[in-house]
């Protein structure tokens, strides 16, 4: 049994909490507003879940998911995450996060920003390119022919292997895209971004119809990635 710490309990965090508990793991949830604001979600999740502060969630988690607006990444506690595997779900939306020069000039990526903030942690990029509402819908047991695959990127092979095991537990295969620097291939506006998992022809948001994504299709879309400056 593993304890998953969640720094951020919004749409992605809540979906992962449900999948994690269903897989038999414990979750420690947190957000910026305080543990008391998570009482309804904790009650819904049952005895494997508890609410805490971000510091406490970081300390408790064997694996920790950071799923907060990118503009707040510097608020993530550093010391308790030293040596731990941290999953980064962040995306860059300038209209929400403000302009970030090093992302605008594409000299780095969102996950590399978090890795720089957490120098003693091992950051892996995952979950940022799937609509949160589809996470529980597309989850399938290991070996199911309808199982989908999710992209992961990171600079540490063992950390990526641990994240792949977690993905397997909650219903997904993992495809290793490469180092953190390659995480741009499934960032906002790329072919391997959120609409990848949508079967809606209209392109409306939020999407209504999920689409299974196998490794071949994911690799094909990753290969179509273009830098913003080339769009």
XYZ file of N, CA and C in Angstrom:
693
model
N 0.838 -1.187 0.000
C 0.000 0.000 0.000
C 0.876 1.242 0.000
N 0.499 2.212 -0.816
C 1.230 3.455 -0.962
C 0.352 4.612 -0.513
N 0.954 5.628 0.059
C 0.234 6.850 0.369
C 0.558 7.898 -0.687
N -0.479 8.418 -1.315
C -0.325 9.455 -2.323
C -0.661 10.797 -1.693
N 0.283 11.722 -1.728
C 0.034 13.076 -1.262
C -0.416 13.932 -2.421
N -1.450 14.712 -2.206
C -1.979 15.591 -3.246
C -1.840 17.038 -2.803
N -1.023 17.779 -3.510
C -0.920 19.221 -3.287
C -1.777 19.869 -4.357
N -3.002 20.174 -3.977
C -4.023 20.599 -4.914
C -5.077 19.514 -5.024
N -6.323 19.896 -4.818
C -7.413 18.908 -4.828
C -8.575 19.388 -5.685
N -8.243 20.010 -6.808
C -9.252 20.452 -7.755
C -9.705 19.310 -8.639
N -9.964 19.586 -9.896
C -10.514 18.565 -10.790
C -9.599 17.357 -10.954
N -8.326 17.600 -11.264
C -7.394 16.478 -11.440
C -7.135 15.798 -10.105
N -6.876 16.575 -9.069
C -6.602 15.991 -7.767
C -7.746 15.145 -7.253
N -8.967 15.626 -7.405
C -10.132 14.866 -6.944
C -10.294 13.568 -7.733
N -10.114 13.641 -9.048
C -10.232 12.436 -9.872
C -9.172 11.413 -9.484
N -7.938 11.864 -9.277
C -6.877 10.947 -8.876
C -7.122 10.383 -7.492
N -7.680 11.180 -6.605
C -7.991 10.680 -5.258
C -8.975 9.519 -5.331
N -10.004 9.660 -6.131
C -10.981 8.574 -6.271
C -10.341 7.316 -6.855
N -9.537 7.477 -7.900
C -8.889 6.323 -8.516
C -7.891 5.677 -7.558
N -7.190 6.488 -6.783
C -6.178 5.980 -5.859
C -6.810 5.161 -4.747
N -7.871 5.675 -4.164
C -8.583 4.950 -3.109
C -9.164 3.653 -3.662
N -9.731 3.708 -4.855
C -10.300 2.504 -5.471
C -9.233 1.441 -5.714
N -7.978 1.887 -5.904
C -6.871 0.953 -6.132
C -6.290 0.413 -4.833
N -6.820 0.869 -3.684
C -6.377 0.346 -2.399
C -5.278 1.124 -1.729
N -5.009 2.332 -2.205
C -3.986 3.173 -1.597
C -4.629 4.259 -0.733
N -3.830 4.840 0.142
C -4.278 5.963 0.956
C -3.976 7.277 0.251
N -4.791 8.302 0.537
C -4.533 9.626 -0.015
C -4.567 10.665 1.102
N -3.674 11.624 0.990
C -3.673 12.783 1.874
C -3.865 13.998 0.982
N -5.019 14.647 1.122
C -5.393 15.747 0.257
C -5.068 17.090 0.893
N -4.759 18.066 0.057
C -4.538 19.412 0.568
C -4.896 20.422 -0.506
N -5.125 21.640 -0.069
C -5.299 22.761 -0.976
C -4.879 24.030 -0.260
N -4.941 25.159 -0.944
C -4.486 26.416 -0.344
C -5.475 26.987 0.656
N -6.712 26.480 0.663
C -7.763 27.058 1.514
C -7.866 26.395 2.887
N -7.207 25.265 3.075
C -7.211 24.629 4.385
C -7.951 23.310 4.411
N -7.545 22.396 5.304
C -8.124 21.051 5.361
C -9.632 21.030 5.565
N -10.149 21.999 6.295
C -11.583 21.995 6.589
C -12.437 22.130 5.330
N -11.876 22.699 4.270
C -12.645 22.863 3.034
C -12.741 21.561 2.238
N -12.036 20.534 2.675
C -12.019 19.251 1.967
C -12.828 18.179 2.686
N -13.594 18.568 3.696
C -14.309 17.582 4.511
C -15.314 16.769 3.700
N -16.023 17.397 2.785
C -17.007 16.666 1.977
C -16.323 15.641 1.070
N -15.222 16.040 0.454
C -14.498 15.119 -0.426
C -13.921 13.955 0.376
N -13.365 14.231 1.527
C -12.811 13.167 2.380
C -13.912 12.195 2.796
N -15.073 12.716 3.162
C -16.188 11.851 3.546
C -16.628 10.976 2.383
N -16.605 11.534 1.191
C -16.976 10.788 -0.009
C -15.974 9.681 -0.300
N -14.706 9.954 -0.045
C -13.644 8.989 -0.356
C -13.552 7.867 0.679
N -13.916 8.150 1.917
C -13.904 7.113 2.935
C -12.648 7.079 3.777
N -12.435 5.988 4.501
C -11.382 5.936 5.525
C -9.955 5.963 4.995
N -9.756 5.735 3.723
C -8.399 5.797 3.172
C -7.960 7.227 2.878
N -8.818 8.195 3.091
C -8.494 9.579 2.769
C -8.511 10.455 4.019
N -7.630 11.455 4.035
C -7.670 12.478 5.067
C -7.195 13.791 4.472
N -7.621 14.879 5.089
C -7.225 16.207 4.642
C -6.083 16.731 5.496
N -5.258 17.569 4.902
C -4.084 18.095 5.592
C -3.665 19.398 4.928
N -2.589 19.972 5.413
C -1.984 21.129 4.760
C -1.058 20.623 3.646
N -0.673 21.490 2.708
C 0.301 21.065 1.689
C 1.597 20.525 2.296
N 2.067 21.148 3.344
C 3.287 20.665 4.020
C 3.083 19.238 4.521
N 1.945 18.986 5.152
C 1.664 17.653 5.693
C 1.467 16.630 4.589
N 0.812 17.028 3.503
C 0.623 16.109 2.375
C 1.969 15.747 1.755
N 2.862 16.730 1.674
C 4.202 16.475 1.143
C 4.966 15.516 2.043
N 4.829 15.694 3.345
C 5.529 14.826 4.290
C 4.977 13.407 4.270
N 3.660 13.270 4.136
C 3.012 11.958 4.243
C 3.126 11.116 2.993
N 3.243 11.757 1.829
C 3.171 11.017 0.576
C 4.419 10.217 0.262
N 4.229 8.937 -0.089
C 5.328 8.173 -0.679
C 5.566 8.647 -2.105
N 4.494 9.084 -2.724
C 4.484 9.670 -4.057
C 3.598 10.899 -3.934
N 4.018 12.032 -4.481
C 3.282 13.282 -4.288
C 2.920 13.879 -5.640
N 1.667 14.287 -5.766
C 1.179 14.905 -6.993
C 0.998 16.396 -6.753
N 1.634 17.209 -7.593
C 1.449 18.655 -7.543
C 0.492 19.031 -8.654
N -0.692 19.469 -8.286
C -1.734 19.762 -9.273
C -2.422 21.062 -8.888
N -1.687 22.157 -9.091
C -2.134 23.498 -8.742
C -1.902 24.402 -9.946
N -2.508 25.581 -9.980
C -2.185 26.509 -11.070
C -0.687 26.780 -11.129
N -0.148 26.832 -12.325
C 1.295 26.991 -12.484
C 1.819 28.222 -11.765
N 1.050 29.303 -11.743
C 1.512 30.537 -11.125
C 1.843 30.371 -9.646
N 1.338 29.288 -9.037
C 1.563 29.062 -7.601
C 2.650 28.026 -7.331
N 3.434 27.652 -8.347
C 4.357 26.530 -8.134
C 5.417 26.818 -7.080
N 5.755 28.077 -6.879
C 6.765 28.406 -5.864
C 6.245 28.214 -4.445
N 4.932 28.011 -4.293
C 4.371 27.769 -2.955
C 4.503 26.307 -2.530
N 4.922 25.433 -3.439
C 5.073 24.018 -3.111
C 6.212 23.858 -2.099
N 5.961 23.193 -0.966
C 7.013 23.046 0.054
C 8.189 22.238 -0.469
N 9.376 22.714 -0.199
C 10.583 22.103 -0.773
C 11.153 21.003 0.115
N 11.426 21.316 1.361
C 12.146 20.392 2.246
C 11.476 19.024 2.381
N 10.164 18.935 2.624
C 9.573 17.606 2.815
C 9.516 16.767 1.544
N 9.779 17.379 0.389
C 9.761 16.629 -0.867
C 11.156 16.196 -1.303
N 12.154 16.497 -0.507
C 13.511 16.084 -0.842
C 13.622 14.573 -0.983
N 14.157 14.116 -2.100
C 14.338 12.691 -2.356
C 13.097 11.975 -2.856
N 11.958 12.659 -2.889
C 10.712 11.997 -3.278
C 10.420 12.151 -4.773
N 9.587 11.241 -5.268
C 9.088 11.347 -6.637
C 7.865 12.251 -6.613
N 7.880 13.262 -7.469
C 6.808 14.253 -7.529
C 6.226 14.255 -8.941
N 4.924 14.072 -9.037
C 4.253 14.128 -10.332
C 3.753 15.547 -10.567
N 4.132 16.115 -11.698
C 3.722 17.466 -12.068
C 2.617 17.393 -13.115
N 1.455 17.999 -12.821
C 0.344 17.997 -13.774
C 0.129 19.372 -14.402
N 1.062 20.291 -14.184
C 0.827 21.690 -14.530
C 0.813 21.963 -16.028
N 0.041 22.981 -16.377
C 0.032 23.546 -17.723
C 0.165 25.061 -17.615
N 0.671 25.663 -18.674
C 0.885 27.108 -18.700
C -0.230 27.776 -19.486
N -1.012 28.593 -18.771
C -2.049 29.409 -19.398
C -1.737 30.868 -19.051
N -1.155 31.636 -19.982
C -0.757 33.009 -19.653
C -1.893 33.878 -19.129
N -3.113 33.635 -19.614
C -4.233 34.447 -19.159
C -4.548 34.199 -17.689
N -4.144 33.057 -17.153
C -4.329 32.728 -15.739
C -3.052 32.943 -14.935
N -1.934 32.530 -15.505
C -0.671 32.491 -14.769
C 0.164 33.743 -14.926
N -0.214 34.630 -15.865
C 0.650 35.748 -16.196
C 1.738 35.297 -17.156
N 2.415 36.215 -17.764
C 3.478 35.863 -18.713
C 4.717 35.382 -17.960
N 5.237 34.251 -18.359
C 6.466 33.689 -17.785
C 7.490 33.644 -18.907
N 8.496 34.500 -18.827
C 9.400 34.744 -19.952
C 10.053 33.473 -20.470
N 10.534 32.615 -19.560
C 11.261 31.426 -20.002
C 10.350 30.382 -20.636
N 9.054 30.459 -20.384
C 8.115 29.597 -21.093
C 7.708 30.230 -22.411
N 7.607 31.553 -22.430
C 7.274 32.245 -23.670
C 8.357 32.070 -24.723
N 9.634 32.082 -24.291
C 10.711 31.906 -25.284
C 11.104 30.438 -25.448
N 10.389 29.570 -24.747
C 10.551 28.114 -24.869
C 11.954 27.632 -24.504
N 12.583 28.346 -23.564
C 13.892 27.913 -23.090
C 13.780 26.867 -21.992
N 12.571 26.649 -21.483
C 12.335 25.607 -20.495
C 10.884 25.155 -20.612
N 10.471 24.263 -19.715
C 9.110 23.751 -19.709
C 8.528 23.878 -18.299
N 7.226 23.668 -18.183
C 6.589 23.798 -16.871
C 7.192 22.830 -15.858
N 7.399 21.587 -16.255
C 7.931 20.595 -15.321
C 9.368 20.909 -14.928
N 10.135 21.489 -15.849
C 11.503 21.871 -15.510
C 11.518 23.038 -14.523
N 10.515 23.921 -14.595
C 10.399 24.979 -13.591
C 10.180 24.376 -12.206
N 9.258 23.398 -12.131
C 9.012 22.767 -10.843
C 10.236 21.999 -10.368
N 10.942 21.334 -11.293
C 12.151 20.610 -10.905
C 13.204 21.563 -10.353
N 13.337 22.743 -10.953
C 14.290 23.735 -10.448
C 13.898 24.215 -9.058
N 12.600 24.300 -8.805
C 12.109 24.702 -7.486
C 12.327 23.605 -6.450
N 12.350 22.342 -6.912
C 12.507 21.175 -6.031
C 13.788 20.429 -6.407
N 14.949 21.005 -6.162
C 16.197 20.438 -6.672
C 16.532 19.058 -6.134
N 16.009 18.699 -4.952
C 16.311 17.396 -4.375
C 15.218 16.361 -4.657
N 14.195 16.746 -5.411
C 13.104 15.821 -5.757
C 13.307 15.281 -7.167
N 12.523 14.271 -7.509
C 12.583 13.685 -8.852
C 11.215 13.895 -9.497
N 11.140 14.877 -10.383
C 9.869 15.293 -10.971
C 9.577 14.491 -12.230
N 8.322 14.062 -12.345
C 7.837 13.351 -13.531
C 6.581 14.067 -14.022
N 6.529 14.341 -15.316
C 5.377 15.021 -15.917
C 4.325 13.992 -16.314
N 3.086 14.183 -15.830
C 1.992 13.266 -16.181
C 0.653 13.930 -15.867
N -0.400 13.411 -16.481
C -1.795 13.798 -16.227
C -2.171 15.182 -16.734
N -1.242 15.926 -17.325
C -1.565 17.292 -17.750
C -2.325 17.349 -19.068
N -2.343 16.239 -19.824
C -2.913 16.303 -21.183
C -4.173 15.470 -21.335
N -4.872 15.202 -20.249
C -6.141 14.481 -20.324
C -7.175 15.253 -19.521
N -8.357 15.392 -20.056
C -9.452 16.050 -19.358
C -9.737 15.284 -18.066
N -9.764 16.003 -16.945
C -9.908 15.347 -15.642
C -11.158 14.490 -15.565
N -12.219 14.924 -16.205
C -13.465 14.159 -16.170
C -13.367 12.810 -16.839
N -12.376 12.651 -17.712
C -12.211 11.369 -18.403
C -11.291 10.410 -17.656
N -10.554 10.897 -16.657
C -9.632 10.016 -15.932
C -10.341 8.789 -15.356
N -11.460 8.939 -14.641
C -12.140 7.737 -14.136
C -12.875 6.961 -15.213
N -13.279 7.637 -16.281
C -14.073 6.991 -17.338
C -13.224 6.051 -18.176
N -11.993 6.454 -18.472
C -11.124 5.665 -19.350
C -10.274 4.634 -18.605
N -10.248 4.688 -17.287
C -9.441 3.734 -16.516
C -9.923 2.302 -16.747
N -8.982 1.402 -16.944
C -9.285 -0.010 -17.181
C -8.266 -0.887 -16.451
N -8.640 -2.121 -16.089
C -7.685 -3.025 -15.432
C -6.523 -3.385 -16.362
N -5.430 -3.798 -15.764
C -4.272 -4.225 -16.547
C -4.657 -5.355 -17.485
N -4.229 -5.255 -18.742
C -4.518 -6.281 -19.723
C -5.810 -6.084 -20.487
N -6.637 -5.155 -20.064
C -7.894 -4.879 -20.761
C -7.582 -4.312 -22.147
N -8.159 -4.866 -23.220
C -7.849 -4.381 -24.564
C -8.297 -2.945 -24.810
N -9.160 -2.423 -23.962
C -9.632 -1.047 -24.113
C -8.870 -0.064 -23.228
N -7.764 -0.499 -22.663
C -6.994 0.376 -21.783
C -6.311 1.479 -22.584
N -6.200 2.650 -21.985
C -5.507 3.778 -22.601
C -4.110 3.947 -22.008
N -3.323 4.747 -22.710
C -1.954 5.015 -22.286
C -1.817 6.508 -21.998
N -0.996 6.842 -21.013
C -0.690 8.226 -20.672
C 0.805 8.472 -20.831
N 1.143 9.681 -21.251
C 2.541 10.060 -21.434
C 3.181 10.423 -20.105
N 4.445 10.056 -19.937
C 5.244 10.485 -18.791
C 6.596 10.960 -19.306
N 7.147 11.976 -18.652
C 8.491 12.460 -18.975
C 9.209 12.745 -17.674
N 10.518 12.499 -17.663
C 11.294 12.748 -16.458
C 12.755 12.453 -16.690
N 13.580 12.982 -15.822
C 15.032 12.810 -15.962
C 15.574 11.623 -15.181
N 14.733 10.968 -14.392
C 15.162 9.863 -13.539
C 14.382 8.606 -13.923
N 15.086 7.578 -14.385
C 14.425 6.367 -14.887
C 13.650 5.649 -13.793
N 14.217 5.587 -12.586
C 13.529 4.886 -11.508
C 12.259 5.628 -11.094
N 12.319 6.954 -11.113
C 11.132 7.748 -10.780
C 10.031 7.501 -11.809
N 10.388 7.443 -13.070
C 9.383 7.174 -14.100
C 8.804 5.776 -13.942
N 9.636 4.817 -13.536
C 9.142 3.458 -13.315
C 8.144 3.428 -12.162
N 8.404 4.189 -11.116
C 7.464 4.250 -9.986
C 6.147 4.879 -10.412
N 6.226 5.929 -11.211
C 5.000 6.561 -11.698
C 4.247 5.604 -12.621
N 4.963 4.852 -13.427
C 4.308 3.873 -14.305
C 3.570 2.817 -13.485
N 4.141 2.400 -12.360
C 3.459 1.428 -11.500
C 2.194 2.026 -10.895
N 2.274 3.292 -10.518
C 1.089 3.972 -9.997
C 0.011 4.073 -11.076
N 0.409 4.441 -12.279
C -0.551 4.498 -13.389
C -1.204 3.141 -13.608
N -0.415 2.101 -13.558
C -0.946 0.751 -13.734
C -1.990 0.448 -12.666
N -1.704 0.839 -11.439
C -2.640 0.592 -10.341
C -3.982 1.276 -10.561
N -3.958 2.489 -11.121
C -5.198 3.247 -11.247
C -5.854 3.099 -12.619
N -5.261 2.247 -13.485
C -5.987 1.909 -14.708
C -5.404 2.357 -16.023
N -4.105 2.666 -16.065
C -3.502 3.175 -17.304
C -2.127 2.567 -17.560
N -1.789 2.443 -18.838
C -0.426 2.146 -19.236
C 0.336 3.464 -19.302
N 1.662 3.382 -19.303
C 2.511 4.575 -19.377
C 3.405 4.485 -20.601
N 3.596 5.617 -21.265
C 4.539 5.705 -22.375
C 5.600 6.733 -22.019
N 6.855 6.319 -22.054
C 7.981 7.173 -21.679
C 8.362 8.069 -22.855
N 8.091 9.362 -22.707
C 8.387 10.332 -23.766
C 9.857 10.729 -23.764
N 10.525 10.531 -22.616
C 11.925 10.923 -22.517
C 12.155 11.834 -21.334
N 13.166 12.707 -21.393
C 13.476 13.600 -20.273
C 12.417 14.682 -20.094
N 12.496 15.392 -18.976
C 11.530 16.462 -18.707
C 11.457 17.471 -19.842
N 12.580 17.736 -20.471
C 12.609 18.721 -21.555
C 11.696 18.345 -22.711
N 11.354 17.065 -22.828
C 10.464 16.621 -23.897
C 8.992 16.745 -23.519
N 8.720 17.203 -22.304
C 7.338 17.362 -21.878
C 6.553 18.374 -22.697
N 7.242 19.240 -23.419
C 6.560 20.217 -24.267
C 5.720 19.539 -25.346
N 6.052 18.297 -25.678
C 5.355 17.615 -26.767
C 3.895 17.314 -26.446
N 3.532 17.351 -25.167
C 2.120 17.155 -24.837
C 1.596 18.281 -23.949
N 2.109 19.467 -24.213
C 1.633 20.645 -23.504
C 0.478 21.294 -24.273
N -0.027 22.388 -23.739
C -1.167 23.113 -24.305
C -1.016 23.363 -25.807
N -2.102 23.102 -26.540
C -2.231 23.379 -27.980
C -1.519 22.373 -28.882
N -0.862 21.369 -28.309
C -0.197 20.365 -29.137
C -1.180 19.240 -29.488
N -0.905 18.488 -30.566
C -1.799 17.388 -30.950
C -1.989 16.343 -29.862
N -0.994 16.177 -28.974
C -1.104 15.192 -27.894
C -1.632 15.815 -26.609
N -2.292 16.968 -26.735
C -2.879 17.604 -25.554
C -4.286 17.063 -25.332
N -5.095 17.755 -24.566
C -6.331 17.212 -24.003
C -7.322 16.660 -25.022
N -7.423 17.265 -26.190
C -8.389 16.766 -27.170
C -8.004 15.389 -27.703
N -6.799 14.966 -27.424
C -6.367 13.620 -27.814
C -7.318 12.557 -27.284
N -7.827 12.760 -26.082
C -8.681 11.765 -25.429
C -10.171 12.050 -25.633
N -10.491 12.940 -26.573
C -11.880 13.291 -26.849
C -12.300 12.794 -28.224
N -13.489 12.194 -28.275
C -14.046 11.735 -29.544
C -15.002 12.766 -30.138
N -15.146 13.916 -29.509
C -16.048 14.949 -30.005
C -15.505 15.552 -31.294
N -16.342 15.607 -32.301
C -15.922 16.182 -33.577
C -15.939 17.711 -33.536
N -16.741 18.274 -32.637
C -16.930 19.727 -32.613
C -15.782 20.473 -31.968
N -14.988 19.806 -31.142
C -13.909 20.470 -30.428
C -14.386 21.342 -29.288
N -15.625 21.135 -28.824
C -16.151 21.918 -27.719
C -15.443 21.552 -26.415
N -15.497 22.463 -25.458
C -14.875 22.221 -24.157
C -15.860 22.586 -23.046
N -16.050 21.731 -22.050
C -15.361 20.449 -21.882
C -15.878 19.391 -22.845
N -15.039 18.433 -23.186
C -15.465 17.377 -24.105
C -16.502 16.467 -23.456
N -17.292 15.819 -24.292
C -18.371 14.974 -23.792
C -18.120 13.486 -24.001
N -17.407 13.136 -25.085
C -17.217 11.735 -25.435
C -15.749 11.350 -25.323
N -15.413 10.421 -24.424
C -14.012 10.016 -24.293
C -13.561 9.129 -25.449
N -12.276 9.119 -25.699
C -11.692 8.265 -26.739
C -10.508 7.505 -26.159
N -10.509 6.207 -26.363
C -9.356 5.405 -25.958
C -8.148 5.806 -26.797
N -7.000 5.904 -26.144
C -5.756 6.235 -26.822
C -4.755 5.114 -26.573
N -4.318 4.459 -27.655
C -3.302 3.418 -27.510
C -1.922 4.025 -27.769
N -0.889 3.224 -27.558
C 0.470 3.748 -27.671
C 0.775 4.254 -29.071
N 0.347 3.535 -30.088
C 0.658 3.926 -31.466
C 0.078 5.301 -31.783
N -1.160 5.535 -31.359
C -1.797 6.821 -31.639
C -1.128 7.939 -30.846
N -0.784 7.666 -29.581
C -0.091 8.667 -28.781
C 1.246 9.037 -29.417
N 2.014 8.039 -29.823
C 3.321 8.297 -30.437
C 3.150 9.111 -31.723
N 2.146 8.792 -32.492
C 1.885 9.538 -33.730
C 1.626 11.018 -33.439
N 0.810 11.283 -32.430
C 0.482 12.670 -32.098
C 1.664 13.397 -31.471
N 2.429 12.708 -30.648
C 3.634 13.319 -30.090
C 4.593 13.735 -31.197
N 4.646 12.927 -32.235
C 5.536 13.219 -33.355
C 5.128 14.428 -34.164
N 3.908 14.878 -34.006
C 3.410 16.053 -34.724
C 3.633 17.350 -33.956
N 4.233 17.267 -32.784
C 4.410 18.454 -31.943
C 5.248 19.510 -32.651
N 4.834 20.759 -32.482
C 5.557 21.894 -33.060
C 5.768 22.945 -31.981
N 6.912 23.562 -32.019
C 7.168 24.650 -31.086
C 6.216 25.814 -31.376
N 5.859 26.539 -30.325
C 4.937 27.661 -30.503
C 5.443 28.649 -31.553
N 6.740 28.857 -31.565
C 7.295 29.833 -32.509
C 7.131 29.393 -33.956
N 6.903 28.103 -34.159
C 6.733 27.579 -35.520
C 5.278 27.426 -35.922
N 4.368 27.724 -34.997
C 2.943 27.573 -35.296
C 2.441 28.767 -36.105
